[in-house]
mmCIF file with all atom_site columns, C-alpha atoms in Angstrom:
data_model
loop_
_atom_site.group_PDB
_atom_site.id
_atom_site.type_symbol
_atom_site.label_atom_id
_atom_site.label_alt_id
_atom_site.label_comp_id
_atom_site.label_asym_id
_atom_site.label_entity_id
_atom_site.label_seq_id
_atom_site.pdbx_PDB_ins_code
_atom_site.Cartn_x
_atom_site.Cartn_y
_atom_site.Cartn_z
_atom_site.occupancy
_atom_site.B_iso_or_equiv
_atom_site.pdbx_formal_charge
_atom_site.auth_seq_id
_atom_site.auth_comp_id
_atom_site.auth_asym_id
_atom_site.auth_atom_id
_atom_site.pdbx_PDB_model_num
ATOM 1   C CA . MET A 1 1   ? 0.062  0.018  -0.043  1.00 37.00 ? 179 MET A CA 1
ATOM 2   C CA . ALA A 1 2   ? 1.507  3.326  -0.829  1.00 42.00 ? 180 ALA A CA 1
ATOM 3   C CA . GLU A 1 3   ? 2.045  5.613  1.916   1.00 45.00 ? 181 GLU A CA 1
ATOM 4   C CA . PRO A 1 4   ? -0.165 8.592  2.076   1.00 41.00 ? 182 PRO A CA 1
ATOM 5   C CA . GLU A 1 5   ? 1.015  12.315 1.942   1.00 48.00 ? 183 GLU A CA 1
ATOM 6   C CA . GLU A 1 6   ? 0.376  14.852 4.296   1.00 46.00 ? 184 GLU A CA 1
ATOM 7   C CA . SER A 1 7   ? -2.284 17.730 3.825   1.00 37.00 ? 185 SER A CA 1
ATOM 8   C CA . GLU A 1 8   ? -1.229 20.816 2.070   1.00 38.00 ? 186 GLU A CA 1
ATOM 9   C CA . ASN A 1 9   ? -2.893 22.677 4.902   1.00 35.00 ? 187 ASN A CA 1
ATOM 10  C CA . GLU A 1 10  ? -0.558 21.246 7.424   1.00 40.00 ? 188 GLU A CA 1
ATOM 11  C CA . LEU A 1 11  ? 2.544  23.421 5.774   1.00 43.00 ? 189 LEU A CA 1
ATOM 12  C CA . THR A 1 12  ? 2.941  27.043 6.049   1.00 43.00 ? 190 THR A CA 1
ATOM 13  C CA . ILE A 1 13  ? 5.836  28.775 4.418   1.00 44.00 ? 191 ILE A CA 1
ATOM 14  C CA . PRO A 1 14  ? 5.973  32.471 4.709   1.00 43.00 ? 192 PRO A CA 1
ATOM 15  C CA . VAL A 1 15  ? 4.739  33.796 1.553   1.00 54.00 ? 193 VAL A CA 1
ATOM 16  C CA . ASP A 1 16  ? 6.666  37.158 1.543   1.00 75.00 ? 194 ASP A CA 1
ATOM 17  C CA . TYR A 1 17  ? 8.157  38.297 4.755   1.00 81.00 ? 195 TYR A CA 1
ATOM 18  C CA . VAL A 1 18  ? 11.957 36.751 4.882   1.00 91.00 ? 196 VAL A CA 1
ATOM 19  C CA . PRO A 1 19  ? 13.980 37.565 8.069   1.00 91.00 ? 197 PRO A CA 1
ATOM 20  C CA . GLY A 1 20  ? 17.041 38.944 7.318   1.00 94.00 ? 198 GLY A CA 1
ATOM 21  C CA . ALA A 1 21  ? 16.576 39.654 3.683   1.00 96.00 ? 199 ALA A CA 1
ATOM 22  C CA . ARG A 1 22  ? 15.551 42.954 2.223   1.00 95.00 ? 200 ARG A CA 1
ATOM 23  C CA . GLY A 1 23  ? 14.586 41.591 -1.472  1.00 96.00 ? 201 GLY A CA 1
ATOM 24  C CA . HIS A 1 24  ? 15.459 41.875 -5.076  1.00 97.00 ? 202 HIS A CA 1
ATOM 25  C CA . ALA A 1 25  ? 15.648 44.939 -7.370  1.00 98.00 ? 203 ALA A CA 1
ATOM 26  C CA . VAL A 1 26  ? 15.265 44.955 -11.341 1.00 97.00 ? 204 VAL A CA 1
ATOM 27  C CA . LEU A 1 27  ? 17.082 47.453 -13.714 1.00 97.00 ? 205 LEU A CA 1
ATOM 28  C CA . ALA A 1 28  ? 15.614 47.426 -17.526 1.00 96.00 ? 206 ALA A CA 1
ATOM 29  C CA . VAL A 1 29  ? 16.889 49.921 -20.151 1.00 97.00 ? 207 VAL A CA 1
ATOM 30  C CA . GLY A 1 30  ? 14.800 50.514 -23.342 1.00 96.00 ? 208 GLY A CA 1
ATOM 31  C CA . PRO A 1 31  ? 12.037 53.097 -24.891 1.00 96.00 ? 209 PRO A CA 1
ATOM 32  C CA . ASP A 1 32  ? 9.445  54.813 -22.651 1.00 95.00 ? 210 ASP A CA 1
ATOM 33  C CA . THR A 1 33  ? 5.978  55.677 -23.898 1.00 94.00 ? 211 THR A CA 1
ATOM 34  C CA . ASP A 1 34  ? 7.296  58.568 -26.090 1.00 95.00 ? 212 ASP A CA 1
ATOM 35  C CA . GLY A 1 35  ? 10.242 56.304 -27.578 1.00 96.00 ? 213 GLY A CA 1
ATOM 36  C CA . ALA A 1 36  ? 12.938 58.158 -25.368 1.00 96.00 ? 214 ALA A CA 1
ATOM 37  C CA . GLU A 1 37  ? 15.695 55.817 -23.805 1.00 97.00 ? 215 GLU A CA 1
ATOM 38  C CA . ALA A 1 38  ? 14.863 55.457 -20.270 1.00 97.00 ? 216 ALA A CA 1
ATOM 39  C CA . VAL A 1 39  ? 15.731 53.283 -17.105 1.00 97.00 ? 217 VAL A CA 1
ATOM 40  C CA . ALA A 1 40  ? 13.126 51.178 -15.465 1.00 97.00 ? 218 ALA A CA 1
ATOM 41  C CA . VAL A 1 41  ? 13.551 50.457 -11.755 1.00 97.00 ? 219 VAL A CA 1
ATOM 42  C CA . TRP A 1 42  ? 11.445 47.825 -10.034 1.00 97.00 ? 220 TRP A CA 1
ATOM 43  C CA . ARG A 1 43  ? 11.837 46.793 -6.239  1.00 97.00 ? 221 ARG A CA 1
ATOM 44  C CA . LEU A 1 44  ? 10.882 43.576 -5.295  1.00 97.00 ? 222 LEU A CA 1
ATOM 45  C CA . SER A 1 45  ? 10.203 41.779 -1.923  1.00 96.00 ? 223 SER A CA 1
ATOM 46  C CA . PRO A 1 46  ? 12.376 38.518 -1.248  1.00 96.00 ? 224 PRO A CA 1
ATOM 47  C CA . THR A 1 47  ? 9.759  36.472 -2.902  1.00 94.00 ? 225 THR A CA 1
ATOM 48  C CA . GLY A 1 48  ? 9.415  38.663 -5.963  1.00 94.00 ? 226 GLY A CA 1
ATOM 49  C CA . ARG A 1 49  ? 6.368  40.836 -5.263  1.00 93.00 ? 227 ARG A CA 1
ATOM 50  C CA . ALA A 1 50  ? 6.625  44.458 -6.471  1.00 91.00 ? 228 ALA A CA 1
ATOM 51  C CA . GLY A 1 51  ? 7.092  47.235 -3.851  1.00 91.00 ? 229 GLY A CA 1
ATOM 52  C CA . GLY A 1 52  ? 7.692  50.009 -6.236  1.00 93.00 ? 230 GLY A CA 1
ATOM 53  C CA . ALA A 1 53  ? 8.278  50.868 -9.961  1.00 95.00 ? 231 ALA A CA 1
ATOM 54  C CA . TRP A 1 54  ? 9.712  53.654 -11.735 1.00 96.00 ? 232 TRP A CA 1
ATOM 55  C CA . VAL A 1 55  ? 10.453 54.813 -15.065 1.00 96.00 ? 233 VAL A CA 1
ATOM 56  C CA . VAL A 1 56  ? 13.173 57.786 -15.632 1.00 96.00 ? 234 VAL A CA 1
ATOM 57  C CA . ARG A 1 57  ? 14.513 58.909 -18.907 1.00 96.00 ? 235 ARG A CA 1
ATOM 58  C CA . LEU A 1 58  ? 18.172 58.641 -19.288 1.00 95.00 ? 236 LEU A CA 1
ATOM 59  C CA . ALA A 1 59  ? 18.489 61.755 -20.331 1.00 94.00 ? 237 ALA A CA 1
ATOM 60  C CA . ASP A 1 60  ? 17.248 63.331 -16.912 1.00 94.00 ? 238 ASP A CA 1
ATOM 61  C CA . VAL A 1 61  ? 18.871 61.239 -14.422 1.00 92.00 ? 239 VAL A CA 1
ATOM 62  C CA . LEU A 1 62  ? 21.618 63.793 -13.938 1.00 87.00 ? 240 LEU A CA 1
ATOM 63  C CA . ARG A 1 63  ? 19.264 66.542 -12.526 1.00 87.00 ? 241 ARG A CA 1
ATOM 64  C CA . ASP A 1 64  ? 16.441 64.233 -11.140 1.00 85.00 ? 242 ASP A CA 1
ATOM 65  C CA . ASP A 1 65  ? 16.842 64.139 -7.588  1.00 89.00 ? 243 ASP A CA 1
ATOM 66  C CA . GLN A 1 66  ? 14.213 61.582 -7.183  1.00 92.00 ? 244 GLN A CA 1
ATOM 67  C CA . PHE A 1 67  ? 16.207 59.030 -9.263  1.00 95.00 ? 245 PHE A CA 1
ATOM 68  C CA . ARG A 1 68  ? 19.016 59.040 -6.583  1.00 94.00 ? 246 ARG A CA 1
ATOM 69  C CA . GLN A 1 69  ? 16.635 58.498 -3.915  1.00 95.00 ? 247 GLN A CA 1
ATOM 70  C CA . ILE A 1 70  ? 15.202 55.590 -5.807  1.00 95.00 ? 248 ILE A CA 1
ATOM 71  C CA . MET A 1 71  ? 18.283 54.012 -6.399  1.00 96.00 ? 249 MET A CA 1
ATOM 72  C CA . TRP A 1 72  ? 19.387 54.746 -2.655  1.00 95.00 ? 250 TRP A CA 1
ATOM 73  C CA . MET A 1 73  ? 16.206 52.589 -1.789  1.00 95.00 ? 251 MET A CA 1
ATOM 74  C CA . LEU A 1 74  ? 17.900 49.571 -3.485  1.00 96.00 ? 252 LEU A CA 1
ATOM 75  C CA . GLN A 1 75  ? 20.715 49.252 -1.134  1.00 95.00 ? 253 GLN A CA 1
ATOM 76  C CA . GLY A 1 76  ? 20.836 46.210 0.832   1.00 96.00 ? 254 GLY A CA 1
ATOM 77  C CA . ARG A 1 77  ? 19.089 44.312 -1.904  1.00 97.00 ? 255 ARG A CA 1
ATOM 78  C CA . CYS A 1 78  ? 20.211 42.177 -5.059  1.00 98.00 ? 256 CYS A CA 1
ATOM 79  C CA . LEU A 1 79  ? 20.046 42.986 -8.431  1.00 98.00 ? 257 LEU A CA 1
ATOM 80  C CA . VAL A 1 80  ? 18.479 40.220 -10.586 1.00 97.00 ? 258 VAL A CA 1
ATOM 81  C CA . GLY A 1 81  ? 18.683 39.779 -14.274 1.00 96.00 ? 259 GLY A CA 1
ATOM 82  C CA . TRP A 1 82  ? 18.703 37.012 -16.846 1.00 94.00 ? 260 TRP A CA 1
ATOM 83  C CA . ASP A 1 83  ? 22.376 36.869 -16.651 1.00 95.00 ? 261 ASP A CA 1
ATOM 84  C CA . ARG A 1 84  ? 25.091 38.586 -14.237 1.00 95.00 ? 262 ARG A CA 1
ATOM 85  C CA . GLU A 1 85  ? 26.115 41.042 -17.200 1.00 96.00 ? 263 GLU A CA 1
ATOM 86  C CA . THR A 1 86  ? 23.117 42.908 -17.892 1.00 96.00 ? 264 THR A CA 1
ATOM 87  C CA . PRO A 1 87  ? 22.446 44.637 -14.569 1.00 97.00 ? 265 PRO A CA 1
ATOM 88  C CA . ALA A 1 88  ? 26.073 45.817 -14.242 1.00 95.00 ? 266 ALA A CA 1
ATOM 89  C CA . ALA A 1 89  ? 25.778 47.324 -17.470 1.00 96.00 ? 267 ALA A CA 1
ATOM 90  C CA . ILE A 1 90  ? 22.678 49.384 -17.016 1.00 97.00 ? 268 ILE A CA 1
ATOM 91  C CA . LEU A 1 91  ? 24.620 50.350 -13.701 1.00 96.00 ? 269 LEU A CA 1
ATOM 92  C CA . ASN A 1 92  ? 27.631 51.784 -16.019 1.00 95.00 ? 270 ASN A CA 1
ATOM 93  C CA . LYS A 1 93  ? 24.813 53.920 -17.663 1.00 95.00 ? 271 LYS A CA 1
ATOM 94  C CA . VAL A 1 94  ? 23.856 55.664 -14.140 1.00 96.00 ? 272 VAL A CA 1
ATOM 95  C CA . ALA A 1 95  ? 27.006 55.576 -12.454 1.00 95.00 ? 273 ALA A CA 1
ATOM 96  C CA . HIS A 1 96  ? 28.018 58.953 -12.992 1.00 93.00 ? 274 HIS A CA 1
ATOM 97  C CA . VAL A 1 97  ? 25.098 60.628 -11.027 1.00 94.00 ? 275 VAL A CA 1
ATOM 98  C CA . LEU A 1 98  ? 25.304 57.927 -8.066  1.00 95.00 ? 276 LEU A CA 1
ATOM 99  C CA . PRO A 1 99  ? 27.845 57.740 -5.253  1.00 94.00 ? 277 PRO A CA 1
ATOM 100 C CA . ASP A 1 100 ? 30.600 55.252 -5.817  1.00 94.00 ? 278 ASP A CA 1
ATOM 101 C CA . GLU A 1 101 ? 29.782 53.480 -2.629  1.00 94.00 ? 279 GLU A CA 1
ATOM 102 C CA . LEU A 1 102 ? 26.297 52.529 -3.801  1.00 95.00 ? 280 LEU A CA 1
ATOM 103 C CA . ILE A 1 103 ? 27.227 51.287 -7.360  1.00 95.00 ? 281 ILE A CA 1
ATOM 104 C CA . SER A 1 104 ? 29.927 49.283 -5.766  1.00 94.00 ? 282 SER A CA 1
ATOM 105 C CA . THR A 1 105 ? 27.479 47.650 -3.207  1.00 95.00 ? 283 THR A CA 1
ATOM 106 C CA . LEU A 1 106 ? 24.796 47.134 -6.003  1.00 96.00 ? 284 LEU A CA 1
ATOM 107 C CA . ARG A 1 107 ? 27.555 45.410 -8.245  1.00 96.00 ? 285 ARG A CA 1
ATOM 108 C CA . GLY A 1 108 ? 28.882 43.153 -5.605  1.00 96.00 ? 286 GLY A CA 1
ATOM 109 C CA . HIS A 1 109 ? 25.254 41.579 -5.037  1.00 97.00 ? 287 HIS A CA 1
ATOM 110 C CA . VAL A 1 110 ? 23.788 40.247 -8.397  1.00 98.00 ? 288 VAL A CA 1
ATOM 111 C CA . LEU A 1 111 ? 21.605 37.070 -9.122  1.00 98.00 ? 289 LEU A CA 1
ATOM 112 C CA . ALA A 1 112 ? 20.966 35.443 -12.517 1.00 97.00 ? 290 ALA A CA 1
ATOM 113 C CA . ILE A 1 113 ? 17.701 33.624 -12.961 1.00 96.00 ? 291 ILE A CA 1
ATOM 114 C CA . PRO A 1 114 ? 19.218 30.726 -14.537 1.00 95.00 ? 292 PRO A CA 1
ATOM 115 C CA . GLU A 1 115 ? 21.414 30.159 -11.319 1.00 96.00 ? 293 GLU A CA 1
ATOM 116 C CA . LEU A 1 116 ? 18.308 30.226 -8.902  1.00 97.00 ? 294 LEU A CA 1
ATOM 117 C CA . LEU A 1 117 ? 16.856 27.763 -11.292 1.00 96.00 ? 295 LEU A CA 1
ATOM 118 C CA . THR A 1 118 ? 19.472 25.592 -11.183 1.00 96.00 ? 296 THR A CA 1
ATOM 119 C CA . GLU A 1 119 ? 19.708 25.548 -7.442  1.00 97.00 ? 297 GLU A CA 1
ATOM 120 C CA . ILE A 1 120 ? 15.942 24.581 -7.216  1.00 97.00 ? 298 ILE A CA 1
ATOM 121 C CA . SER A 1 121 ? 16.680 21.776 -9.671  1.00 97.00 ? 299 SER A CA 1
ATOM 122 C CA . GLU A 1 122 ? 19.394 20.514 -7.602  1.00 97.00 ? 300 GLU A CA 1
ATOM 123 C CA . ARG A 1 123 ? 17.576 20.173 -4.466  1.00 96.00 ? 301 ARG A CA 1
ATOM 124 C CA . ARG A 1 124 ? 14.446 18.406 -6.148  1.00 96.00 ? 302 ARG A CA 1
ATOM 125 C CA . ALA A 1 125 ? 16.999 16.087 -7.233  1.00 96.00 ? 303 ALA A CA 1
ATOM 126 C CA . SER A 1 126 ? 18.470 15.506 -3.831  1.00 95.00 ? 304 SER A CA 1
ATOM 127 C CA . TYR A 1 127 ? 14.963 15.100 -2.318  1.00 94.00 ? 305 TYR A CA 1
ATOM 128 C CA . ALA A 1 128 ? 14.165 12.521 -4.986  1.00 93.00 ? 306 ALA A CA 1
ATOM 129 C CA . GLU A 1 129 ? 17.282 10.697 -4.215  1.00 93.00 ? 307 GLU A CA 1
ATOM 130 C CA . ALA A 1 130 ? 16.295 10.867 -0.548  1.00 92.00 ? 308 ALA A CA 1
ATOM 131 C CA . VAL A 1 131 ? 12.872 9.197  -1.445  1.00 92.00 ? 309 VAL A CA 1
ATOM 132 C CA . ASP A 1 132 ? 14.979 6.404  -3.305  1.00 90.00 ? 310 ASP A CA 1
ATOM 133 C CA . ARG A 1 133 ? 16.894 5.985  -0.334  1.00 90.00 ? 311 ARG A CA 1
ATOM 134 C CA . GLN A 1 134 ? 13.589 5.422  1.971   1.00 90.00 ? 312 GLN A CA 1
ATOM 135 C CA . ARG A 1 135 ? 12.260 3.192  -0.612  1.00 88.00 ? 313 ARG A CA 1
ATOM 136 C CA . ALA A 1 136 ? 14.907 0.904  -0.043  1.00 88.00 ? 314 ALA A CA 1
ATOM 137 C CA . VAL A 1 137 ? 14.151 0.256  3.715   1.00 88.00 ? 315 VAL A CA 1
ATOM 138 C CA . SER A 1 138 ? 10.593 0.891  3.370   1.00 80.00 ? 316 SER A CA 1
ATOM 139 C CA . LYS A 1 139 ? 7.864  -1.820 3.689   1.00 77.00 ? 317 LYS A CA 1
ATOM 140 C CA . SER A 1 140 ? 5.630  0.504  2.036   1.00 80.00 ? 318 SER A CA 1
ATOM 141 C CA . LYS A 1 141 ? 5.439  1.364  -1.692  1.00 84.00 ? 319 LYS A CA 1
ATOM 142 C CA . LEU A 1 142 ? 6.438  4.956  -1.998  1.00 86.00 ? 320 LEU A CA 1
ATOM 143 C CA . ALA A 1 143 ? 5.345  7.027  -5.057  1.00 86.00 ? 321 ALA A CA 1
ATOM 144 C CA . PRO A 1 144 ? 7.732  9.528  -6.432  1.00 87.00 ? 322 PRO A CA 1
ATOM 145 C CA . LEU A 1 145 ? 7.637  12.912 -5.471  1.00 87.00 ? 323 LEU A CA 1
ATOM 146 C CA . GLY A 1 146 ? 5.165  14.873 -7.523  1.00 87.00 ? 324 GLY A CA 1
ATOM 147 C CA . TRP A 1 147 ? 5.663  18.433 -8.359  1.00 90.00 ? 325 TRP A CA 1
ATOM 148 C CA . ALA A 1 148 ? 2.851  20.884 -8.655  1.00 88.00 ? 326 ALA A CA 1
ATOM 149 C CA . THR A 1 149 ? 5.043  22.758 -11.523 1.00 89.00 ? 327 THR A CA 1
ATOM 150 C CA . GLU A 1 150 ? 7.881  21.151 -13.512 1.00 91.00 ? 328 GLU A CA 1
ATOM 151 C CA . MET A 1 151 ? 11.015 23.165 -13.752 1.00 94.00 ? 329 MET A CA 1
ATOM 152 C CA . PRO A 1 152 ? 11.297 25.288 -16.745 1.00 92.00 ? 330 PRO A CA 1
ATOM 153 C CA . ASP A 1 153 ? 14.945 25.884 -18.283 1.00 87.00 ? 331 ASP A CA 1
ATOM 154 C CA . HIS A 1 154 ? 15.978 29.528 -18.872 1.00 84.00 ? 332 HIS A CA 1
ATOM 155 C CA . GLU A 1 155 ? 15.064 29.834 -22.609 1.00 86.00 ? 333 GLU A CA 1
ATOM 156 C CA . ASP A 1 156 ? 11.287 28.225 -21.771 1.00 88.00 ? 334 ASP A CA 1
ATOM 157 C CA . LEU A 1 157 ? 10.960 30.521 -18.895 1.00 88.00 ? 335 LEU A CA 1
ATOM 158 C CA . ALA A 1 158 ? 11.836 33.634 -20.962 1.00 85.00 ? 336 ALA A CA 1
ATOM 159 C CA . ASN A 1 159 ? 9.673  32.673 -23.589 1.00 85.00 ? 337 ASN A CA 1
ATOM 160 C CA . ARG A 1 160 ? 6.502  32.000 -21.549 1.00 82.00 ? 338 ARG A CA 1
ATOM 161 C CA . LEU A 1 161 ? 6.873  35.372 -20.169 1.00 83.00 ? 339 LEU A CA 1
ATOM 162 C CA . ALA A 1 162 ? 7.518  37.171 -23.329 1.00 76.00 ? 340 ALA A CA 1
ATOM 163 C CA . ARG A 1 163 ? 3.848  36.151 -24.253 1.00 72.00 ? 341 ARG A CA 1
ATOM 164 C CA . GLN A 1 164 ? 2.535  38.665 -21.351 1.00 65.00 ? 342 GLN A CA 1
ATOM 165 C CA . PRO A 1 165 ? 0.103  41.281 -22.023 1.00 62.00 ? 343 PRO A CA 1
ATOM 166 C CA . ARG A 1 166 ? 1.819  44.347 -23.268 1.00 75.00 ? 344 ARG A CA 1
ATOM 167 C CA . ALA A 1 167 ? 2.927  47.226 -20.699 1.00 83.00 ? 345 ALA A CA 1
ATOM 168 C CA . ALA A 1 168 ? 2.768  50.777 -20.903 1.00 86.00 ? 346 ALA A CA 1
ATOM 169 C CA . SER A 1 169 ? 6.164  51.095 -22.528 1.00 93.00 ? 347 SER A CA 1
ATOM 170 C CA . PRO A 1 170 ? 8.748  48.745 -23.911 1.00 93.00 ? 348 PRO A CA 1
ATOM 171 C CA . VAL A 1 171 ? 11.105 49.324 -21.040 1.00 94.00 ? 349 VAL A CA 1
ATOM 172 C CA . ALA A 1 172 ? 8.214  48.776 -18.285 1.00 94.00 ? 350 ALA A CA 1
ATOM 173 C CA . ALA A 1 173 ? 7.529  45.428 -20.357 1.00 93.00 ? 351 ALA A CA 1
ATOM 174 C CA . THR A 1 174 ? 11.040 44.140 -20.006 1.00 93.00 ? 352 THR A CA 1
ATOM 175 C CA . ALA A 1 175 ? 10.993 45.101 -16.261 1.00 94.00 ? 353 ALA A CA 1
ATOM 176 C CA . LEU A 1 176 ? 7.800  43.368 -15.677 1.00 93.00 ? 354 LEU A CA 1
ATOM 177 C CA . ALA A 1 177 ? 8.988  40.307 -17.243 1.00 93.00 ? 355 ALA A CA 1
ATOM 178 C CA . LEU A 1 178 ? 11.740 39.849 -15.313 1.00 94.00 ? 356 LEU A CA 1
ATOM 179 C CA . THR A 1 179 ? 9.824  40.622 -12.163 1.00 94.00 ? 357 THR A CA 1
ATOM 180 C CA . SER A 1 180 ? 7.744  37.700 -13.050 1.00 93.00 ? 358 SER A CA 1
ATOM 181 C CA . ALA A 1 181 ? 10.760 35.625 -13.533 1.00 94.00 ? 359 ALA A CA 1
ATOM 182 C CA . VAL A 1 182 ? 11.555 36.155 -10.060 1.00 96.00 ? 360 VAL A CA 1
ATOM 183 C CA . ALA A 1 183 ? 8.220  35.656 -8.641  1.00 95.00 ? 361 ALA A CA 1
ATOM 184 C CA . MET A 1 184 ? 7.543  32.329 -10.708 1.00 94.00 ? 362 MET A CA 1
ATOM 185 C CA . THR A 1 185 ? 11.008 30.907 -9.309  1.00 96.00 ? 363 THR A CA 1
ATOM 186 C CA . ALA A 1 186 ? 10.246 31.621 -5.678  1.00 96.00 ? 364 ALA A CA 1
ATOM 187 C CA . GLN A 1 187 ? 7.133  29.818 -6.421  1.00 95.00 ? 365 GLN A CA 1
ATOM 188 C CA . LEU A 1 188 ? 8.803  27.106 -7.975  1.00 96.00 ? 366 LEU A CA 1
ATOM 189 C CA . TRP A 1 189 ? 10.635 26.932 -4.600  1.00 96.00 ? 367 TRP A CA 1
ATOM 190 C CA . GLN A 1 190 ? 7.505  26.968 -2.460  1.00 94.00 ? 368 GLN A CA 1
ATOM 191 C CA . ASP A 1 191 ? 5.970  23.962 -4.464  1.00 95.00 ? 369 ASP A CA 1
ATOM 192 C CA . THR A 1 192 ? 9.068  22.100 -4.016  1.00 95.00 ? 370 THR A CA 1
ATOM 193 C CA . GLU A 1 193 ? 9.106  22.584 -0.076  1.00 94.00 ? 371 GLU A CA 1
ATOM 194 C CA . GLN A 1 194 ? 5.207  21.752 -0.353  1.00 92.00 ? 372 GLN A CA 1
ATOM 195 C CA . ALA A 1 195 ? 6.040  18.293 -2.077  1.00 92.00 ? 373 ALA A CA 1
ATOM 196 C CA . ARG A 1 196 ? 8.937  17.685 0.059   1.00 93.00 ? 374 ARG A CA 1
ATOM 197 C CA . TYR A 1 197 ? 7.283  18.411 3.606   1.00 91.00 ? 375 TYR A CA 1
ATOM 198 C CA . ARG A 1 198 ? 4.183  16.154 2.871   1.00 89.00 ? 376 ARG A CA 1
ATOM 199 C CA . ARG A 1 199 ? 6.244  13.319 3.439   1.00 90.00 ? 377 ARG A CA 1
ATOM 200 C CA . LYS A 1 200 ? 7.143  12.895 7.078   1.00 88.00 ? 378 LYS A CA 1
ATOM 201 C CA . TYR A 1 201 ? 10.430 10.984 6.631   1.00 88.00 ? 379 TYR A CA 1
ATOM 202 C CA . LEU A 1 202 ? 11.701 14.338 4.325   1.00 92.00 ? 380 LEU A CA 1
ATOM 203 C CA . ARG A 1 203 ? 10.783 16.656 7.260   1.00 91.00 ? 381 ARG A CA 1
ATOM 204 C CA . ASP A 1 204 ? 13.993 15.297 8.832   1.00 89.00 ? 382 ASP A CA 1
ATOM 205 C CA . LEU A 1 205 ? 15.814 17.518 6.218   1.00 89.00 ? 383 LEU A CA 1
ATOM 206 C CA . GLY A 1 206 ? 14.760 20.675 7.710   1.00 89.00 ? 384 GLY A CA 1
ATOM 207 C CA . GLU A 1 207 ? 12.028 23.021 8.374   1.00 90.00 ? 385 GLU A CA 1
ATOM 208 C CA . PRO A 1 208 ? 10.627 24.312 5.176   1.00 90.00 ? 386 PRO A CA 1
ATOM 209 C CA . GLN A 1 209 ? 12.413 27.651 4.050   1.00 91.00 ? 387 GLN A CA 1
ATOM 210 C CA . PRO A 1 210 ? 10.981 30.488 2.019   1.00 93.00 ? 388 PRO A CA 1
ATOM 211 C CA . LEU A 1 211 ? 14.006 30.478 -0.630  1.00 96.00 ? 389 LEU A CA 1
ATOM 212 C CA . PRO A 1 212 ? 16.680 27.898 -1.687  1.00 97.00 ? 390 PRO A CA 1
ATOM 213 C CA . PRO A 1 213 ? 19.869 28.177 0.818   1.00 96.00 ? 391 PRO A CA 1
ATOM 214 C CA . ARG A 1 214 ? 22.161 29.825 -1.570  1.00 97.00 ? 392 ARG A CA 1
ATOM 215 C CA . TRP A 1 215 ? 19.544 32.032 -2.957  1.00 98.00 ? 393 TRP A CA 1
ATOM 216 C CA . LEU A 1 216 ? 18.572 33.121 0.674   1.00 97.00 ? 394 LEU A CA 1
ATOM 217 C CA . ALA A 1 217 ? 22.098 33.496 1.820   1.00 97.00 ? 395 ALA A CA 1
ATOM 218 C CA . ARG A 1 218 ? 23.173 36.021 -1.024  1.00 98.00 ? 396 ARG A CA 1
ATOM 219 C CA . LEU A 1 219 ? 19.875 38.083 -0.025  1.00 97.00 ? 397 LEU A CA 1
ATOM 220 C CA . ARG A 1 220 ? 20.805 37.952 3.675   1.00 97.00 ? 398 ARG A CA 1
ATOM 221 C CA . ALA A 1 221 ? 24.574 39.134 2.991   1.00 97.00 ? 399 ALA A CA 1
ATOM 222 C CA . ALA A 1 222 ? 23.260 42.036 0.437   1.00 97.00 ? 400 ALA A CA 1
ATOM 223 C CA . ALA A 1 223 ? 21.222 43.074 3.572   1.00 96.00 ? 401 ALA A CA 1
ATOM 224 C CA . ASP A 1 224 ? 24.106 42.806 5.903   1.00 93.00 ? 402 ASP A CA 1
ATOM 225 C CA . THR A 1 225 ? 26.228 44.756 3.773   1.00 84.00 ? 403 THR A CA 1
ATOM 226 C CA . SER A 1 226 ? 23.676 47.578 3.859   1.00 70.00 ? 404 SER A CA 1
ATOM 227 C CA . ALA A 1 227 ? 23.574 47.311 7.553   1.00 56.00 ? 405 ALA A CA 1
ATOM 228 C CA . LEU A 1 228 ? 27.219 47.645 7.929   1.00 52.00 ? 406 LEU A CA 1
ATOM 229 C CA . ALA A 1 229 ? 27.196 50.677 5.756   1.00 53.00 ? 407 ALA A CA 1
ATOM 230 C CA . THR A 1 230 ? 24.972 52.633 8.014   1.00 48.00 ? 408 THR A CA 1
ATOM 231 C CA . VAL A 1 231 ? 26.745 51.936 11.002  1.00 37.00 ? 409 VAL A CA 1
#
């Protein structure tokens, strides 16, 4: 007889608040509603929920005090992109109007979506191996772990998000797609932890976490760096 799984209601994973972590930031460059080159800045929670969004023309950043205030609000967060190089390149476009300390801190904490997907895939594989080990010693028939959503690769996720409804401007659409990628990746992890925690013998692997270990450590390191800078 197959071993029953616990009800999903018995698992509670913090949805948005993550102790010790401030969250992410998304930067994008492209045309605004009038076709002028602009920078979009999205501020996100640790699980990808948007907490602020701004679009500023690149021609205006030098004299726009609000832009500098917006960028200061990103301190203590990880920049996130489809790769590590693009956020750094966007920072270079606005570095002349921001303090070197802020630019250096932001450059030091950059996450790439493919790396986050890889970590979740690695964890799913390790949980599946734990099921196999339990199957070898169990008298019950153990079903493989089932995932609410299968893992997409980088290209599949990017293509899926490219089909979203159009935004107010191309630069906003780019920022929104990346924001959605962060939220969807965080949801993939929560689906992973829910599937694991329904199995009693997998609970020995630890309490459910809101984000994978390496991802969470990077967010906390960014927050710690910000805290030290204000001492």
